[in-house]
PDB file of C-alpha atoms in Angstrom:
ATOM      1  CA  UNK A 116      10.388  -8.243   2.812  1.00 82.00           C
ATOM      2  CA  UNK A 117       8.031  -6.885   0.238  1.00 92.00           C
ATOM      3  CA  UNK A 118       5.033  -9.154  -0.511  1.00 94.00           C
ATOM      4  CA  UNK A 119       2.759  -8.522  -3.877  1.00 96.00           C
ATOM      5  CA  UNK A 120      -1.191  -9.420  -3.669  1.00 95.00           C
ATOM      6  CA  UNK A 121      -3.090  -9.508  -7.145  1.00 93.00           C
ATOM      7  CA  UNK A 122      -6.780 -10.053  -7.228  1.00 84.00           C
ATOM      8  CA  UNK A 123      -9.357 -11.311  -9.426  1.00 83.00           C
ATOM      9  CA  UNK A 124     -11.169  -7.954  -9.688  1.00 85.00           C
ATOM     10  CA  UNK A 125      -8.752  -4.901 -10.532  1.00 87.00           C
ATOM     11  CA  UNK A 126      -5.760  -5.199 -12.640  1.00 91.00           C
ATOM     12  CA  UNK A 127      -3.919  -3.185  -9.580  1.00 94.00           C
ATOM     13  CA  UNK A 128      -0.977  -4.623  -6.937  1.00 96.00           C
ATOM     14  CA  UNK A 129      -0.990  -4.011  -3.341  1.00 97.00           C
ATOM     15  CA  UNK A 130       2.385  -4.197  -2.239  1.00 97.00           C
ATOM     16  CA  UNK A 131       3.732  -4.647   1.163  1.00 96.00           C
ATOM     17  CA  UNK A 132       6.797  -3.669   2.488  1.00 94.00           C
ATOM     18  CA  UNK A 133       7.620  -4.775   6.046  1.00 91.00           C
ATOM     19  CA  UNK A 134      10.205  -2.915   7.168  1.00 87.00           C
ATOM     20  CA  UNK A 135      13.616  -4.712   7.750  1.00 80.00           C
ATOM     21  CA  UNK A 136      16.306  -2.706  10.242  1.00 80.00           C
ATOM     22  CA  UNK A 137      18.898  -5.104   8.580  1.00 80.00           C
ATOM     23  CA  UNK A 138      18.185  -3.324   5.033  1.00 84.00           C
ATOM     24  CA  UNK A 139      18.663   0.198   3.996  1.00 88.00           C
ATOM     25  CA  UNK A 140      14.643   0.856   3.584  1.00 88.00           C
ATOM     26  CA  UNK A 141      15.332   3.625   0.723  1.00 89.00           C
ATOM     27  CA  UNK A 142      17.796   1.125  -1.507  1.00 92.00           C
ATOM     28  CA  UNK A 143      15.296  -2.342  -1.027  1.00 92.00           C
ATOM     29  CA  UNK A 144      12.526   0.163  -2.461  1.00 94.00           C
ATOM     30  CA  UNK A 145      14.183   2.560  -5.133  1.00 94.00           C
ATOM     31  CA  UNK A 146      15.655  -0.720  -6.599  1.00 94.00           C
ATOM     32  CA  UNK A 147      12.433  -2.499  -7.140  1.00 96.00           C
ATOM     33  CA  UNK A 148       9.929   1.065  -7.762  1.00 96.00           C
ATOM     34  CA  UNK A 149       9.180   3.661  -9.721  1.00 95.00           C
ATOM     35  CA  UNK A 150       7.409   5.996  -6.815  1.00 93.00           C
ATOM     36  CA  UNK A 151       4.990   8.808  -6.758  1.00 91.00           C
ATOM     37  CA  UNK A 152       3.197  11.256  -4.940  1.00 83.00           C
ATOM     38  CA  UNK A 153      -0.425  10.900  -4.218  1.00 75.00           C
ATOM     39  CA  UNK A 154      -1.408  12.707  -7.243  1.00 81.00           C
ATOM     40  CA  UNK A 155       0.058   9.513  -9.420  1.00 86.00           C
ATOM     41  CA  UNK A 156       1.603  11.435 -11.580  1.00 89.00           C
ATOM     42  CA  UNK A 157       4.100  13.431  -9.926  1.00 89.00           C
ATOM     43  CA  UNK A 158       7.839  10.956  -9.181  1.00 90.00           C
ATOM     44  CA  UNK A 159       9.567  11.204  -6.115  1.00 87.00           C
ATOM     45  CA  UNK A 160      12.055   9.718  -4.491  1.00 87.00           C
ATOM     46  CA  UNK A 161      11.838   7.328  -1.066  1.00 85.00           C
ATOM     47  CA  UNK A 162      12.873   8.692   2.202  1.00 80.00           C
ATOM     48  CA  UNK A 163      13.251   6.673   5.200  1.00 77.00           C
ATOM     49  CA  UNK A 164      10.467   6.171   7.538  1.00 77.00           C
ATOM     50  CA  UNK A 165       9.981   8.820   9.906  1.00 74.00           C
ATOM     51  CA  UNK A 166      11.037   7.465  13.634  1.00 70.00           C
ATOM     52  CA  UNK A 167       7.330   8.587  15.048  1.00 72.00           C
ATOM     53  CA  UNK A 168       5.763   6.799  12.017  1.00 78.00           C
ATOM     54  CA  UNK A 169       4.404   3.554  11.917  1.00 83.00           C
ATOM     55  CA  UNK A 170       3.231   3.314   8.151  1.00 89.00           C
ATOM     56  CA  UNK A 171       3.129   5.107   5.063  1.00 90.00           C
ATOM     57  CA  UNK A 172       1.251   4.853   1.649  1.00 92.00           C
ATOM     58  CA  UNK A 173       2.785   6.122  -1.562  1.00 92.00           C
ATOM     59  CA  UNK A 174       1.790   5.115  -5.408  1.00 95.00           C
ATOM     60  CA  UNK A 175       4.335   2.741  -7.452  1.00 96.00           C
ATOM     61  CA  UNK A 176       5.115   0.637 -10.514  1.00 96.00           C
ATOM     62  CA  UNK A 177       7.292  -2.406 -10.264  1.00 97.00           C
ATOM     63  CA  UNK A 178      10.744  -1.802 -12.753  1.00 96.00           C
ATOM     64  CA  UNK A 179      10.441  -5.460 -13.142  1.00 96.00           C
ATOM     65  CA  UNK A 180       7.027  -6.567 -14.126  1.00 96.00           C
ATOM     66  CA  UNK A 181       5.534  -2.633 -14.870  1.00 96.00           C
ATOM     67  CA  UNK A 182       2.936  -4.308 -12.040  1.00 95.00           C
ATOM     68  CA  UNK A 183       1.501  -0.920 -10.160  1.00 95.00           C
ATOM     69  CA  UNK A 184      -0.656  -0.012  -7.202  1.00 96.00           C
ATOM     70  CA  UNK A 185      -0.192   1.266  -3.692  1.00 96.00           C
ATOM     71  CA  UNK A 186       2.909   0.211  -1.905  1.00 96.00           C
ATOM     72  CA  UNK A 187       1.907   0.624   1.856  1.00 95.00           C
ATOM     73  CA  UNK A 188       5.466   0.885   4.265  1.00 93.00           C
ATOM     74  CA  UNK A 189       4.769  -0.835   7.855  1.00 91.00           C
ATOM     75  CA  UNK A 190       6.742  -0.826  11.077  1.00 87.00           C
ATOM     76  CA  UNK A 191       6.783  -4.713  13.083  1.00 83.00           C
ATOM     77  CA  UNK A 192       5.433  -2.467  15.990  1.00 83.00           C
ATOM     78  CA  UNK A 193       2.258  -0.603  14.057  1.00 83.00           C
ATOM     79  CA  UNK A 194      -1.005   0.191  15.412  1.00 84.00           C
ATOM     80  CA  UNK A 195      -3.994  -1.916  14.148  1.00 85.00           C
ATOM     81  CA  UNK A 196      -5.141   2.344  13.866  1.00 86.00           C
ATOM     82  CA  UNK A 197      -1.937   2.474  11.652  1.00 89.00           C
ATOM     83  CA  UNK A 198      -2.552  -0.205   9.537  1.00 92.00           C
ATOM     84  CA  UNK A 199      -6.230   0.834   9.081  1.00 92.00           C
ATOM     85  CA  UNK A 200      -5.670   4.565   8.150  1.00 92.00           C
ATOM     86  CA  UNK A 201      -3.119   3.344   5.863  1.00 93.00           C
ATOM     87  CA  UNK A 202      -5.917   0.467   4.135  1.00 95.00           C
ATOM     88  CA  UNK A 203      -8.262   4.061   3.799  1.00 94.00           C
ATOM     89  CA  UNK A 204      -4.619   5.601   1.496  1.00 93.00           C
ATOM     90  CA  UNK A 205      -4.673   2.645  -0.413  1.00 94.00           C
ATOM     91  CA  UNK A 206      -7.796   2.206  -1.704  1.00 94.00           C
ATOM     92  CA  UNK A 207      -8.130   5.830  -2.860  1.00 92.00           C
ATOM     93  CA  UNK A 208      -5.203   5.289  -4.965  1.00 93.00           C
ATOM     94  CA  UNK A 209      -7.003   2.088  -6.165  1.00 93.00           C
ATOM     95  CA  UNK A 210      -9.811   4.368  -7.099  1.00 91.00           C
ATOM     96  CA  UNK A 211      -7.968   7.129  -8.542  1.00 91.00           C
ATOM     97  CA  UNK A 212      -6.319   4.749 -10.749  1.00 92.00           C
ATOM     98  CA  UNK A 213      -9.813   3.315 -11.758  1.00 90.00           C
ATOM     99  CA  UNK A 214     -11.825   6.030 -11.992  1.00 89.00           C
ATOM    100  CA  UNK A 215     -13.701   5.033  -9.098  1.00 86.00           C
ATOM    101  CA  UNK A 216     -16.124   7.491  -7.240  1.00 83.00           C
ATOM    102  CA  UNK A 217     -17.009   6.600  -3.775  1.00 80.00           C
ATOM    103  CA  UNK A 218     -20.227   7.105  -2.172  1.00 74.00           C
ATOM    104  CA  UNK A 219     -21.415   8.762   1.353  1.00 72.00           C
ATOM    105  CA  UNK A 220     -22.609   6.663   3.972  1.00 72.00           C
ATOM    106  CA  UNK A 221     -26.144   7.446   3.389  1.00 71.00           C
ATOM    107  CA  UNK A 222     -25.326   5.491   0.008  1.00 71.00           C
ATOM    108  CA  UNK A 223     -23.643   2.915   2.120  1.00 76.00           C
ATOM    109  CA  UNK A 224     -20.533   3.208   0.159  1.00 81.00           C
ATOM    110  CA  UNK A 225     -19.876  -0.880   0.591  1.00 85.00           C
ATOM    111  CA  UNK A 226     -17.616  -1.203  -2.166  1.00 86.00           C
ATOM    112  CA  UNK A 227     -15.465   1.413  -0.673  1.00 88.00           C
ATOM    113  CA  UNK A 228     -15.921  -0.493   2.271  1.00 90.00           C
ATOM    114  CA  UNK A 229     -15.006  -3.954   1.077  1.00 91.00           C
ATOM    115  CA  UNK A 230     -11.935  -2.738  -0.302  1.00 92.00           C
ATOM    116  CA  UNK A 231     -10.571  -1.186   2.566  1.00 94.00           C
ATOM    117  CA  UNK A 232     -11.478  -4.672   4.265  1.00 93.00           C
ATOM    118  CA  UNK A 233      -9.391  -6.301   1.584  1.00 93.00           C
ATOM    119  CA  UNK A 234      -6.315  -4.314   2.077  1.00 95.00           C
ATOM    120  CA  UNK A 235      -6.499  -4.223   5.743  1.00 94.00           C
ATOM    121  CA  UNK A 236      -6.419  -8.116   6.170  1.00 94.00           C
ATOM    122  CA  UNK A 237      -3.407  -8.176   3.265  1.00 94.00           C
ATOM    123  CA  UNK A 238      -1.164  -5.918   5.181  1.00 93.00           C
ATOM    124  CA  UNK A 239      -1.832  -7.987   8.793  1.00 93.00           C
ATOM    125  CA  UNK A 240      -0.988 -10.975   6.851  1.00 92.00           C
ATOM    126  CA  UNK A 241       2.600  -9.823   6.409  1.00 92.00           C
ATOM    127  CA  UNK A 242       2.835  -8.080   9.633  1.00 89.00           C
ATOM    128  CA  UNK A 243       1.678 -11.773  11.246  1.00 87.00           C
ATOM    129  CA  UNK A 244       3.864 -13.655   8.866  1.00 85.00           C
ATOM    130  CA  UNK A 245       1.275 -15.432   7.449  1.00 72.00           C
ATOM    131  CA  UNK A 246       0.748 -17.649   4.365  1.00 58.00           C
ATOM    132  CA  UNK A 247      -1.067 -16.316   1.898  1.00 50.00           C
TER     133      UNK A 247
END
């Protein structure tokens, strides 16, 4: 299941990709995305989750809807620690795409912040199954 979140505020998608056993993982996504490496730039193509991983971040644009952001990978079984080291991916490619600079703490950084809140609470939405 991949779930889509737009917001109000950037013109960037987080996608979410909860990992299905049922599916081939690398088909689902190479069907739907264009994917990069963390430079934005550079293509690549999926590879299956790792069996010790939990999550993964990577940079894509929808073929569909040309829609892009950070597509974040999840296991049913990730950390919380996962999930929130993969929020920290995600936002930096919302801020590389947006010329963003973050702060240091001494600057209390709370966009930076705020964002990683955001993305956080998106991806336990579709690991819980909510409604969103």
């Amino acid at each position: 299941m991949i779930e889509e979140f737009r917001n109000d505020i950037y013109p960037i998608s987080l996608f979410v990709y909860k990992i299905n056993e049922d599916e081939d993982q690398v088909e689902v996504l190479s069907n739907r995305f264009k994917t990069f490496k963390t430079d934005c730039e550079t293509e690549y193509k999926f590879e299956p989750i790792e069996p010790y991983s939990g999550a993964y971040t990577c940079f894509v644009i929808d073929k569909e809807t040309s829609r892009r952001g950070p597509l974040v990978v999840v296991r049913d079984d990730v950390f919380n620690s996962s999930i929130c080291h993969e929020s920290v991916h995600a936002a930096d490619v919302y801020c590389k795409l947006l010329g963003i600079i973050t702060q240091d703490f001494q600057d209390t950084n709370e966009p930076y912040a705020y964002l990683v809140e955001y993305l956080f609470r998106s991806i336990e939405l579709v690991l819980k199954g909510k409604n969103f």
